[in-house]
Short mmCIF file of C-alpha atoms in Angstrom, two decimals:
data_model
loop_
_atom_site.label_atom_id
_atom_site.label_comp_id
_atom_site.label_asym_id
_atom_site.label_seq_id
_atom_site.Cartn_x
_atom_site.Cartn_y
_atom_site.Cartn_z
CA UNK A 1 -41.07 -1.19 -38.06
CA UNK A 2 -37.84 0.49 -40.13
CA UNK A 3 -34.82 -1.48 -38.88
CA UNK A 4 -32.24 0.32 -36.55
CA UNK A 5 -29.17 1.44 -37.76
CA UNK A 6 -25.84 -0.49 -37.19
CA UNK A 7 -22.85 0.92 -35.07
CA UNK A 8 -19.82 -0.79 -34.23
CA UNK A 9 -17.36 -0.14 -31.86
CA UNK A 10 -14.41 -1.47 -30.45
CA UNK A 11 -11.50 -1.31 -28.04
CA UNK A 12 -7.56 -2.14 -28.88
CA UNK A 13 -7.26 -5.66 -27.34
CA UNK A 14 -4.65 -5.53 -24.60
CA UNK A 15 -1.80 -7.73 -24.40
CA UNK A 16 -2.24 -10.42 -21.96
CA UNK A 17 1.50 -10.00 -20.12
CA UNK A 18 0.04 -8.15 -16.80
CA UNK A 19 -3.41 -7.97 -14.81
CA UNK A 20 -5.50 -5.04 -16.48
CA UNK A 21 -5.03 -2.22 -14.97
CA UNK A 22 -7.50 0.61 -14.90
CA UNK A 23 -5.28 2.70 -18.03
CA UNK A 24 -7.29 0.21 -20.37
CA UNK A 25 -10.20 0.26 -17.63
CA UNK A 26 -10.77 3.51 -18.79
CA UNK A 27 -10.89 2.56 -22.18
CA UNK A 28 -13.14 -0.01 -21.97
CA UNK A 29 -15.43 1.99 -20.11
CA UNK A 30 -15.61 4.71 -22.53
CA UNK A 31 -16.49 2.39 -25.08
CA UNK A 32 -19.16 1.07 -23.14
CA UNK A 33 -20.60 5.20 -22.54
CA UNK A 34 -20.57 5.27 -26.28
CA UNK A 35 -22.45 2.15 -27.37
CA UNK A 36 -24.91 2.61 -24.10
CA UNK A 37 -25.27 6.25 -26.13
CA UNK A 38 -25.97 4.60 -29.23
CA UNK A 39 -28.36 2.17 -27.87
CA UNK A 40 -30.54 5.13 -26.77
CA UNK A 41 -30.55 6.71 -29.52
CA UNK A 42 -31.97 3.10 -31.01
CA UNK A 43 -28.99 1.95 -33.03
CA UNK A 44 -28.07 -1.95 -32.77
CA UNK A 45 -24.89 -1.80 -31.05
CA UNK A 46 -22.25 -4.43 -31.93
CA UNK A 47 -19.31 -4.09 -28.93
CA UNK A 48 -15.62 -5.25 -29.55
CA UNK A 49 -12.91 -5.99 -26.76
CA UNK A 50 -11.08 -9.03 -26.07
CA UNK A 51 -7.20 -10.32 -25.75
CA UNK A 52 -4.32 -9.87 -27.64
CA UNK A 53 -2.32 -13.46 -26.50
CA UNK A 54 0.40 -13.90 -29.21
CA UNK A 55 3.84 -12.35 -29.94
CA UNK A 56 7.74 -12.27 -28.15
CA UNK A 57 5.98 -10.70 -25.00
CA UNK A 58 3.73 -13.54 -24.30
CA UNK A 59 6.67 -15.86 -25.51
CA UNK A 60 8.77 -14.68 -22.73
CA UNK A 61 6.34 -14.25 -19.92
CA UNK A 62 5.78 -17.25 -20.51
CA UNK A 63 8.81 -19.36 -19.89
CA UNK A 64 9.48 -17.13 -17.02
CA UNK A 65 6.76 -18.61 -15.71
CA UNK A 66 7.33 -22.14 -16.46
CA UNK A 67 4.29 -22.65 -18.25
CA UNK A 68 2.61 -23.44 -21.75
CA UNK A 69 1.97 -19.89 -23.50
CA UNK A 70 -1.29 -21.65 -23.97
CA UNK A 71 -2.09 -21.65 -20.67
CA UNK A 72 -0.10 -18.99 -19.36
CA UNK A 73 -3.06 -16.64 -21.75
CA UNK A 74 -5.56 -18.56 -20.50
CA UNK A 75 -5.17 -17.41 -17.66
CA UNK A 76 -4.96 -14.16 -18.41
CA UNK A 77 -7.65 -14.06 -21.15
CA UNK A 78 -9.97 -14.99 -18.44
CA UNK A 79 -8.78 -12.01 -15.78
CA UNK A 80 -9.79 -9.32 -18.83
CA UNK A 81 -12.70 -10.98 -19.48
CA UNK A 82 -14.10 -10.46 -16.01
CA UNK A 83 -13.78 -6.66 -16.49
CA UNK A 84 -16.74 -7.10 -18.51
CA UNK A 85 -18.57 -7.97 -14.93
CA UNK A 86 -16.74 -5.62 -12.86
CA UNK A 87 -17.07 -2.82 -14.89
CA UNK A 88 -20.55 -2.94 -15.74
CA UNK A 89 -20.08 -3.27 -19.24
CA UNK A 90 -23.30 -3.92 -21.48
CA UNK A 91 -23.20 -7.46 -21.89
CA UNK A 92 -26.47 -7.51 -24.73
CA UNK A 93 -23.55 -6.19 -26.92
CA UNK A 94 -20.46 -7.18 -26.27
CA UNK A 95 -18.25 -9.16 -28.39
CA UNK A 96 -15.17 -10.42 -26.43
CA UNK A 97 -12.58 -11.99 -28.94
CA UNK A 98 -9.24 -13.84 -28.80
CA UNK A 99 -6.27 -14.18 -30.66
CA UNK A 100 -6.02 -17.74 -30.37
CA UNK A 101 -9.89 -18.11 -31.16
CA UNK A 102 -9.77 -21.08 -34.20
CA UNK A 103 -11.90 -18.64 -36.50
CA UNK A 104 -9.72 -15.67 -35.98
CA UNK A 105 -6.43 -17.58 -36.70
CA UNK A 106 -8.27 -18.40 -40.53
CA UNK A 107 -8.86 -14.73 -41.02
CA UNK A 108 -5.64 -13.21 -39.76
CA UNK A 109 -4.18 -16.00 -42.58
CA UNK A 110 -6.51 -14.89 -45.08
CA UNK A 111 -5.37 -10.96 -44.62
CA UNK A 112 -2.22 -11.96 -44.96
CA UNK A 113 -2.84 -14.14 -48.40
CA UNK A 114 -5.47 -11.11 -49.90
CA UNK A 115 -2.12 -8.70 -49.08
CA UNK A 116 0.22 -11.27 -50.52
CA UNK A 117 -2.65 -11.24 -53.56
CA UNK A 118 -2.11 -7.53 -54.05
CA UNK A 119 1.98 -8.01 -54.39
CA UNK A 120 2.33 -6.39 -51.07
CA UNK A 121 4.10 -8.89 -49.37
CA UNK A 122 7.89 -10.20 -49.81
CA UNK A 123 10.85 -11.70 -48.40
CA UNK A 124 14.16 -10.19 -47.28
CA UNK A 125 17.62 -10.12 -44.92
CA UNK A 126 17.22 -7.23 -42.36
CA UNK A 127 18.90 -5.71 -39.44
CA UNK A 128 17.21 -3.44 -36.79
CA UNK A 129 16.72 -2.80 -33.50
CA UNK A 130 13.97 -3.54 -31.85
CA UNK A 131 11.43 -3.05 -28.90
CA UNK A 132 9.90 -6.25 -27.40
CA UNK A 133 7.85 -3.84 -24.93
CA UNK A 134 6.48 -2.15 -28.05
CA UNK A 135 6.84 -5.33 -30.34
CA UNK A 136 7.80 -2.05 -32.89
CA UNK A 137 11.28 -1.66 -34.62
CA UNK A 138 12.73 1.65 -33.68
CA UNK A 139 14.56 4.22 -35.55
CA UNK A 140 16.42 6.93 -34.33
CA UNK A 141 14.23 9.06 -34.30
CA UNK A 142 12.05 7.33 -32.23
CA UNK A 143 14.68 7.14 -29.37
CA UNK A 144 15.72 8.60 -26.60
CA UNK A 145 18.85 8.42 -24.79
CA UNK A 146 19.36 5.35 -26.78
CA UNK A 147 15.81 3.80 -25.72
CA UNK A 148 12.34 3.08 -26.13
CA UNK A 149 10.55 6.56 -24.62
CA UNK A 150 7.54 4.60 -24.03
CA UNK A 151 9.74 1.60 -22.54
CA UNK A 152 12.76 2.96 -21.00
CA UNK A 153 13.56 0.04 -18.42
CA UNK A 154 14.11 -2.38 -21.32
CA UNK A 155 16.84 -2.60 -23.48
CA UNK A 156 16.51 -2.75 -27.62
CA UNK A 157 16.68 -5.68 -29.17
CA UNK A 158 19.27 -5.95 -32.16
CA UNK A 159 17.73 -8.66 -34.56
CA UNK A 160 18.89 -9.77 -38.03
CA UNK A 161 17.32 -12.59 -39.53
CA UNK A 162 15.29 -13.30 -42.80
CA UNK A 163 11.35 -11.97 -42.82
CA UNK A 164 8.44 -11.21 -44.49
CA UNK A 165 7.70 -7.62 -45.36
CA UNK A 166 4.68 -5.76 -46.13
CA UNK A 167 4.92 -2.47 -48.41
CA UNK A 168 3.85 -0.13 -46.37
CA UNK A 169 5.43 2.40 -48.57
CA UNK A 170 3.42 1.64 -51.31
CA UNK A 171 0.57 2.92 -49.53
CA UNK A 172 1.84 6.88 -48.63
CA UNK A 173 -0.19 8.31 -51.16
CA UNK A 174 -3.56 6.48 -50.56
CA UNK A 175 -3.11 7.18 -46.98
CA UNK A 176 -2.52 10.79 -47.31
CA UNK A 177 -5.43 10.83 -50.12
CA UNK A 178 -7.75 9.35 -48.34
CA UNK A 179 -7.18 11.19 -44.78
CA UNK A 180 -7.52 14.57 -46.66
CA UNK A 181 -11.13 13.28 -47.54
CA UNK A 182 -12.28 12.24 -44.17
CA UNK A 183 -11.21 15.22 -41.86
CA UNK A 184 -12.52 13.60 -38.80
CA UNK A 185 -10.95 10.84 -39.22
CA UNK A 186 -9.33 10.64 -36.12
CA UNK A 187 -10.05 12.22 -32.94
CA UNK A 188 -8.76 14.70 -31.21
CA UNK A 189 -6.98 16.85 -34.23
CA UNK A 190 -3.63 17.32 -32.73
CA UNK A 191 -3.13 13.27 -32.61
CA UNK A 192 -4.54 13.32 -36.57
CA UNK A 193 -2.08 15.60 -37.51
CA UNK A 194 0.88 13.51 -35.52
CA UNK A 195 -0.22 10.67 -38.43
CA UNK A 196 -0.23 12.92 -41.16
CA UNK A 197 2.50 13.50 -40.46
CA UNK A 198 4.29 10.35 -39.55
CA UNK A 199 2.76 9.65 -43.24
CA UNK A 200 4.38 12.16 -44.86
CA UNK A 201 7.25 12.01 -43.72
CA UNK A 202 7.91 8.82 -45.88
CA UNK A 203 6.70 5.48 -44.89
CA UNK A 204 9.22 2.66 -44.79
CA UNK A 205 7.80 -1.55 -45.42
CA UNK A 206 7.69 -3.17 -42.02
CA UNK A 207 8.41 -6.73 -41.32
CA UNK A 208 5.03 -8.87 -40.59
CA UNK A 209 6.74 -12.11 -40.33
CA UNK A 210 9.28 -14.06 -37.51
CA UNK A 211 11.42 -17.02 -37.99
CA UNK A 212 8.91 -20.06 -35.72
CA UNK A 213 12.89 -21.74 -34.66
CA UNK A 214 13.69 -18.24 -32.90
CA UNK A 215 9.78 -17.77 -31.16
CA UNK A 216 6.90 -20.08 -32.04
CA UNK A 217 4.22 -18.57 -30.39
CA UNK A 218 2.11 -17.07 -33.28
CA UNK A 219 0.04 -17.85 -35.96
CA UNK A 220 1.59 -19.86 -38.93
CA UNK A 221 1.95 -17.88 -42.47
CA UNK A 222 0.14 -19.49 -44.92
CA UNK A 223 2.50 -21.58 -47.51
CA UNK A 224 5.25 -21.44 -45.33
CA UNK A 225 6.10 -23.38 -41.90
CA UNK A 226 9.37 -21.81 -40.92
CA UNK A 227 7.53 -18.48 -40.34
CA UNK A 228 4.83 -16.95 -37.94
CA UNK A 229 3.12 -13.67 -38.40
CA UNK A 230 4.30 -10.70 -36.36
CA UNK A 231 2.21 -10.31 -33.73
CA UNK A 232 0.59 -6.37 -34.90
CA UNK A 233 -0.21 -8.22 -38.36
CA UNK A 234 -2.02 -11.25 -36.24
CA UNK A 235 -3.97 -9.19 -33.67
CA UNK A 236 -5.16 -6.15 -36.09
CA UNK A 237 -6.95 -8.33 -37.44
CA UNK A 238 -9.33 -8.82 -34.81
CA UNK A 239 -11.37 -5.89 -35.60
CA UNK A 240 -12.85 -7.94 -38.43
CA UNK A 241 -12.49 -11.26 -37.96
CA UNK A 242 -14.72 -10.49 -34.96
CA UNK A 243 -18.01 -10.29 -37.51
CA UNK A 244 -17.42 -13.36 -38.70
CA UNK A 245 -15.23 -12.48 -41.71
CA UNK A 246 -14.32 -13.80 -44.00
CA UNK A 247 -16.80 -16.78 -44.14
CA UNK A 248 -19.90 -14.39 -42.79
CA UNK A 249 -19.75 -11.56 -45.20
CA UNK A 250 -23.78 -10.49 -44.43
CA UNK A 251 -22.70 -9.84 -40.64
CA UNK A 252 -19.49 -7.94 -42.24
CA UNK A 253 -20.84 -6.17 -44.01
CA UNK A 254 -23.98 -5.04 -41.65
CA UNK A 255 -21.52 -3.86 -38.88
CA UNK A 256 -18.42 -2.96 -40.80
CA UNK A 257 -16.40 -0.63 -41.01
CA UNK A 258 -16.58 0.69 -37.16
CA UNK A 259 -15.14 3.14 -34.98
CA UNK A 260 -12.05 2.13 -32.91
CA UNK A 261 -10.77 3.51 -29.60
CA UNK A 262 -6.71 3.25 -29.06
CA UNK A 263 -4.10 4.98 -26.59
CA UNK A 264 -2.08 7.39 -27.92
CA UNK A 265 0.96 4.69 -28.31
CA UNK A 266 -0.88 3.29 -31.28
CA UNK A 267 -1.90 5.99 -33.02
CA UNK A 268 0.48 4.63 -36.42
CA UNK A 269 -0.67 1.03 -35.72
CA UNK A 270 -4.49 1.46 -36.01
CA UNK A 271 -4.43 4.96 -38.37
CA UNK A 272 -1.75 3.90 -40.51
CA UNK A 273 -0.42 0.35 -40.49
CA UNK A 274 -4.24 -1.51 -39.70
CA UNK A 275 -5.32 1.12 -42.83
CA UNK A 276 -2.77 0.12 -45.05
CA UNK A 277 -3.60 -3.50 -44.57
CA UNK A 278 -7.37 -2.86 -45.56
CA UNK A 279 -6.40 -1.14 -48.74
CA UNK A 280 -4.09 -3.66 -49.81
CA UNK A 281 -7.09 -6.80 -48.93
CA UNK A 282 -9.26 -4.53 -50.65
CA UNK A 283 -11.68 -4.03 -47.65
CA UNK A 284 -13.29 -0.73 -46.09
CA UNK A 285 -11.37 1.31 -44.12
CA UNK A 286 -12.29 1.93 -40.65
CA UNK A 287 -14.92 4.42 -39.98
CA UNK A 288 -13.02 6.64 -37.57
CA UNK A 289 -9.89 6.22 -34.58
CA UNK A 290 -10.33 7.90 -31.26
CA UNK A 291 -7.27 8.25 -29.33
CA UNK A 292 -7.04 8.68 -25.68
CA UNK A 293 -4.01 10.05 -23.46
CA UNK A 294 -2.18 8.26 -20.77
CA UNK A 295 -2.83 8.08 -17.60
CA UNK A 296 0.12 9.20 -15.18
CA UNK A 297 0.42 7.55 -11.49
CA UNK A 298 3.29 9.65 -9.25
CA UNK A 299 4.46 11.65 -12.44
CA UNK A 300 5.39 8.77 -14.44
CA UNK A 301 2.67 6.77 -17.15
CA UNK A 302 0.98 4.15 -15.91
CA UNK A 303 2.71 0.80 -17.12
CA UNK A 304 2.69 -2.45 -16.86
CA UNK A 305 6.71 -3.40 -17.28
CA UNK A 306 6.54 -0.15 -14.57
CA UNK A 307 4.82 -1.91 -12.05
CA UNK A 308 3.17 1.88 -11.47
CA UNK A 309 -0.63 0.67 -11.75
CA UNK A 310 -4.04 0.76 -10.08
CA UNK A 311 -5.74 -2.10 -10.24
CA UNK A 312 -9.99 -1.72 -11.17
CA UNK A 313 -10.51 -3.76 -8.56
CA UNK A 314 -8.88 -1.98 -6.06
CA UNK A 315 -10.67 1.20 -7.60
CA UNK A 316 -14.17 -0.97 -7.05
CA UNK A 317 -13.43 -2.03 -4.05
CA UNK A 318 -12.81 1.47 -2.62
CA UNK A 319 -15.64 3.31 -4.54
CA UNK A 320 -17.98 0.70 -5.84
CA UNK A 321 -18.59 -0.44 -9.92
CA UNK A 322 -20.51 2.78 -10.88
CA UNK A 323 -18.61 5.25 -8.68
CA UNK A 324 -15.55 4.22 -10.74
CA UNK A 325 -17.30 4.27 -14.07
CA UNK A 326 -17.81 7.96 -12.75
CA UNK A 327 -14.53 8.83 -12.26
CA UNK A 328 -13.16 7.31 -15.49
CA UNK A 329 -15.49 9.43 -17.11
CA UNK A 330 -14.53 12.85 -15.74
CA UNK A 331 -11.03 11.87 -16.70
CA UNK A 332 -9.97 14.33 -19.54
CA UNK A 333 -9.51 11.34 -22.27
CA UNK A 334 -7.54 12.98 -24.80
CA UNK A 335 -4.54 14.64 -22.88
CA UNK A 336 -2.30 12.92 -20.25
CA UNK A 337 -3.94 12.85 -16.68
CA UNK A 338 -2.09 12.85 -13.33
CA UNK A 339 -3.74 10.96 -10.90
CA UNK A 340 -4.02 10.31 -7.52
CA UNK A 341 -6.06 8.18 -4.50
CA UNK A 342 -6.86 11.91 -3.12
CA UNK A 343 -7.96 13.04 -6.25
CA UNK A 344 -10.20 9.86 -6.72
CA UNK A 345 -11.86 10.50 -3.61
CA UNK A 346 -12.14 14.05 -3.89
CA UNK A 347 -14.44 13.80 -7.16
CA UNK A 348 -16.31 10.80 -5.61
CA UNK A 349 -17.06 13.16 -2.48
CA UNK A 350 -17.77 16.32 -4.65
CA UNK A 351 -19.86 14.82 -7.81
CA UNK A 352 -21.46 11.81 -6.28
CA UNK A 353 -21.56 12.04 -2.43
CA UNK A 354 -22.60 15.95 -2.05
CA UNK A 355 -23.35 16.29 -5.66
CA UNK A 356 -25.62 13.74 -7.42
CA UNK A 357 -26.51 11.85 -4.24
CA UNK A 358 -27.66 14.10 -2.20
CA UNK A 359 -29.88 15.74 -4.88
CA UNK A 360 -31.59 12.70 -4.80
CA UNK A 361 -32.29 12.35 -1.03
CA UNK A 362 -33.41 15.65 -1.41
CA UNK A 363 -35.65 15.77 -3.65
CA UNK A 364 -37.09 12.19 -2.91
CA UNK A 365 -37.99 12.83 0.33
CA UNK A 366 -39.87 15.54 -0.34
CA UNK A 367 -42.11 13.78 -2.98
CA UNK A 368 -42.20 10.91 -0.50
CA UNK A 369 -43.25 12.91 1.66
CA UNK A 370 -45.72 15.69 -0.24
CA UNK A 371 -46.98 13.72 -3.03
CA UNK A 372 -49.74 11.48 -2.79
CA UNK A 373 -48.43 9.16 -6.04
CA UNK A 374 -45.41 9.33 -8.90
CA UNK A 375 -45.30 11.75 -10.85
CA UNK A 376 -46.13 11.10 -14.27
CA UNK A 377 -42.84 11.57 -16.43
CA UNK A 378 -42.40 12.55 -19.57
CA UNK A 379 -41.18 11.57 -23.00
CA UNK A 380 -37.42 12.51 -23.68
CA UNK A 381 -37.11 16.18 -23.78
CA UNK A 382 -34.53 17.91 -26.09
CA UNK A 383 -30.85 16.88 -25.17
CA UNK A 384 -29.34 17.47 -28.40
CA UNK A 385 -26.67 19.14 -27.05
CA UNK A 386 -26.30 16.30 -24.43
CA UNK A 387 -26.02 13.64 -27.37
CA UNK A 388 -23.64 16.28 -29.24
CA UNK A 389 -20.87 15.41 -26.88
CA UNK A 390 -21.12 11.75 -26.92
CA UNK A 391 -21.78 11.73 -31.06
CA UNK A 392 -18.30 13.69 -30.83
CA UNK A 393 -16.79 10.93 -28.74
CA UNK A 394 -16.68 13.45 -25.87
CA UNK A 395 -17.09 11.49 -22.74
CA UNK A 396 -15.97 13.95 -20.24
CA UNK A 397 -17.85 17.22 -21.60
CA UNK A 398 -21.00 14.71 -21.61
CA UNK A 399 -20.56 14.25 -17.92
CA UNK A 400 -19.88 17.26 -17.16
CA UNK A 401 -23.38 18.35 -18.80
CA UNK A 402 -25.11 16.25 -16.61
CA UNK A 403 -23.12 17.39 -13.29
CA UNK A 404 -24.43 21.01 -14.73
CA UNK A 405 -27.78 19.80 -14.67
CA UNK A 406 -27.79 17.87 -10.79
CA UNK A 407 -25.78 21.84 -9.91
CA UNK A 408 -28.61 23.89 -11.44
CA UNK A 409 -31.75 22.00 -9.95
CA UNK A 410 -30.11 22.02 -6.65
CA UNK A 411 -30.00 25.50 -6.67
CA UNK A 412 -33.49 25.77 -7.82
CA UNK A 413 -34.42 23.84 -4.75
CA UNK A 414 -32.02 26.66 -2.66
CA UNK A 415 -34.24 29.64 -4.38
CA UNK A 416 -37.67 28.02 -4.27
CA UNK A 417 -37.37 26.11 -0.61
CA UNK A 418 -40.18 23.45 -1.88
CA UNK A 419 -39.74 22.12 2.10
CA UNK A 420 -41.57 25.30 3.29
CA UNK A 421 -44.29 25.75 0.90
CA UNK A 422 -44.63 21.93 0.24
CA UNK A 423 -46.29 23.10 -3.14
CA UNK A 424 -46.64 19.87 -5.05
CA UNK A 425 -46.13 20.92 -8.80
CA UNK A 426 -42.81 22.50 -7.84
CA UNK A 427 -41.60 19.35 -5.99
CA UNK A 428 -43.63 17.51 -8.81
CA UNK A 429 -41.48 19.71 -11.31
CA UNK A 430 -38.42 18.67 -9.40
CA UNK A 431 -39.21 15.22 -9.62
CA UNK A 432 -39.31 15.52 -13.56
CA UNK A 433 -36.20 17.20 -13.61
CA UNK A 434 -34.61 14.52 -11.43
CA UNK A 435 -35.72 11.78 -13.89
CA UNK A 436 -34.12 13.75 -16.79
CA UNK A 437 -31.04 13.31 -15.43
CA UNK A 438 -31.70 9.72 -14.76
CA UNK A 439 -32.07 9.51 -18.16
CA UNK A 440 -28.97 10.73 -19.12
CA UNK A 441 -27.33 8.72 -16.55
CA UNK A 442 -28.05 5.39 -18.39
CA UNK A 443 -24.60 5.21 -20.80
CA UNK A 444 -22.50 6.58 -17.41
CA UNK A 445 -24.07 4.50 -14.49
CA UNK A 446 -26.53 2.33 -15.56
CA UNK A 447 -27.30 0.85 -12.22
CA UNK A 448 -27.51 4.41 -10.65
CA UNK A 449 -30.09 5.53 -13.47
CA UNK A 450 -31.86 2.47 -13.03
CA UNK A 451 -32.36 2.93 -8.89
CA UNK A 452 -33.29 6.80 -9.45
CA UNK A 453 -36.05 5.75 -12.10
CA UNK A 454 -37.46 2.97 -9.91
CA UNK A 455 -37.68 5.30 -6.99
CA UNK A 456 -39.64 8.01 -8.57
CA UNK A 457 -41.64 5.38 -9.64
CA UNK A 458 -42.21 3.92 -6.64
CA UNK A 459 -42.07 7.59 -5.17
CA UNK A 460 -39.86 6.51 -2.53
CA UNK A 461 -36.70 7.80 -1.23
CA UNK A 462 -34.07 5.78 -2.26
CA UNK A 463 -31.46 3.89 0.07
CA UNK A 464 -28.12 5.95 -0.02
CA UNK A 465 -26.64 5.62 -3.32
CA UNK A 466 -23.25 6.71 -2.54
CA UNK A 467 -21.63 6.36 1.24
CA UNK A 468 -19.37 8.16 2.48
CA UNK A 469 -16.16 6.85 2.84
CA UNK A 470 -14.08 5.44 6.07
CA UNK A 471 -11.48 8.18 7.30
#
């Protein structure tokens, strides 16, 4: 038997200062679409996610609360862990991974003394302000009105103090070199070209170091106990250090490099800054960045240090786990989405209640009803262009192909009225049909896919998949 082919894939680990909310929901459910995708197509899927626990944010949060930042992420850790059971998400794959994990405490040091190897990595005096919401220093440019865009509530941070500094600016060139050769690199265009050119626009060394008297909680730089590492230099990291690098270089180097999915907010972290790091430890870039938009709740993003969010449980709890798996995937991932509690329920009513659900009573109860056994089903038909999308990260147009496919057989079932003629090899063919789409179903609602298959097996019409909700 040849030996499947490895993909990797991973999420950005959120920072643990906030319940989840359904902004990184979304990305975690994409993720899972993606390496569900794979799986059918018979890759071996390995499945990043996990917490991001150090840094000023966590510091603070912390003593607000009273508590040891130990704890105080334990706590947390263990809320974004149980997304993995809410959601759905494939557990056969998944890899969940902390900052504060031993093992990837050892790597983030050995990075940072494989850097320091390469002469990329130096001591100064600076000055600058900064954003603790971003944990990013900010230039002008960057502002607005004085402030943070992406944190306006929050005022900068002026810090001056003695740090360790990577040379980012060493690496312009090789950056801009090697995006030119990989085209695709990130995903969509218009957020490739924003790096490009952030890039070119001249890239200035950023401080990877803080002083452990003015905030402890971080990992200590090797050689030196006054310092910790900046939290973006800690928690990049991750994406490796997950394998089992740098002691497990077989399992490295089976499932790295990998692809990476980010929000838009970190577009120069994971294309630029994480990229730069690689070059300078002299290990493979990442295979390819897919950025997704915000998601906007009563016109403004949805943020934690807003206090603007929707919960996934409350989404669950409304809709159910794979009705909400649904609905993040018909977002439109790579702009900015408004949303809404009426626009929720108008897509669960539309694509699920009167769409998908309904197609299956329909056409269940007929075979239940007509047929004297299953129908016999057969191997996967051609859905290249279904796999297209989700090879092209395209989670939405995906969907939509399938919602395409439950529209066009219910009209079929309009034009050939299979309930007057009861002619069993159209509601036979109907049956086949239906199980395509089961089929395709899998990576978007696994459970759902699973109950449609088991009742055309069973040739039985299936309890009522999606109810209809309480006025």
């Amino acid at each position: 038997m040849a030996e499947k082919k490895a993909f990797y894939i991973t999420t950005t680990l959120p920072y643990v200062n906030a319940e989840p909310h359904i902004g990184f929901a979304m990305e975690l459910i994409h993720a899972d679409v993606i390496a569900r995708a794979k799986k059918l197509q018979d890759f071996e899927v390995f499945f990043n996610t996990g917490t991001d626990e150090h840094g000023a944010k966590i510091y603070d949060k912390a003593r607000e609360a009273r508590k040891d930042p130990q704890k105080y992420v334990d706590e947390y850790a263990a809320k974004f862990r149980g997304l993995i059971e809410l959601l759905g998400v494939d557990k056969e794959s998944i890899h969940f991974i902390r900052t504060t994990d031993s093992h990837h405490k050892k790597a983030a040091q050995k990075i940072w003394e494989l850097c320091d190897k390469s002469g990329d990595i130096y001591k100064k005096n600076y000055k600058v302000r900064y954003c603790v919401g971003c944990e990013l220093e900010k230039t002008d440019s960057e502002l607005e009105n004085g402030r943070c865009p992406l944190h306006p509530d929050r005022e900068l941070e002026i810090r001056e103090e003695e740090n360790y500094f990577f040379r980012f600016s060493k690496y312009q060139q090789p950056l801009l070199n090697f995006y030119r050769e990989h085209p695709d690199f990130v995903i969509p265009d218009f957020r490739f070209n924003e790096v490009i050119k952030f890039v070119e626009m001249g890239l200035e060394d950023f401080s990877i170091s803080r002083l452990k008297s003015k905030m402890p909680w971080g990992i200590p730089v090797p050689s030196d106990e006054d310092h910790v590492m900046y939290v973006w230099f800690d928690a990049l990291t991750n994406y490796v250090s997950t394998t089992g690098w740098p002691e497990n270089t077989a399992e490295f180097k089976k499932w790295w490099p990998g692809v990476q999915f980010a929000g838009k907010d970190q577009v120069r972290q994971q294309a630029a800054m994480w990229q730069a790091m690689l070059m300078s430890a002299n290990l493979p870039l990442s295979s390819q960045i897919i950025i997704h938009g915000f998601i906007n709740f009563g016109g403004q993003k949805m943020s934690k240090s807003l206090s603007n969010f929707i919960t996934p449980q409350e989404m669950v709890g409304k809709f159910g786990r794979e009705a909400f798996r649904a609905i993040m995937c018909g977002i439109n991932q790579f702009e900015d989405t408004e949303v809404s509690w009426k626009g929720f329920e108008l897509t669960y009513n539309s694509n699920l209640v009167n769409g998908l659900g309904n197609l299956v009573s329909r056409i269940m109860t007929l075979a239940q009803s007509n047929l004297a056994g299953s129908v016999v089903v057969p191997e996967w038909e051609d859905m290249s262009e279904y796999f297209s999308y989700l090879n092209k990260f395209e989670v939405k147009n995906a969907l939509e192909y399938i919602w395409k496919r439950v529209c066009t057989l219910d009209k079929k079932i309009q034009d050939q009225k299979p309930w007057e003629s009861k002619d069993r090899e159209v509601i036979g063919t109907l049956v086949t049909a239906l199980y395509s789409i089961a089929r395709m179903l899998n990576p978007f609602m696994p459970e759902t896919s699973a109950k449609i298959k088991q009742a055309i097996k069973e040739n039985k019409k299936p309890e009522n998949l999606f109810p209809r909700l309480n006025a």
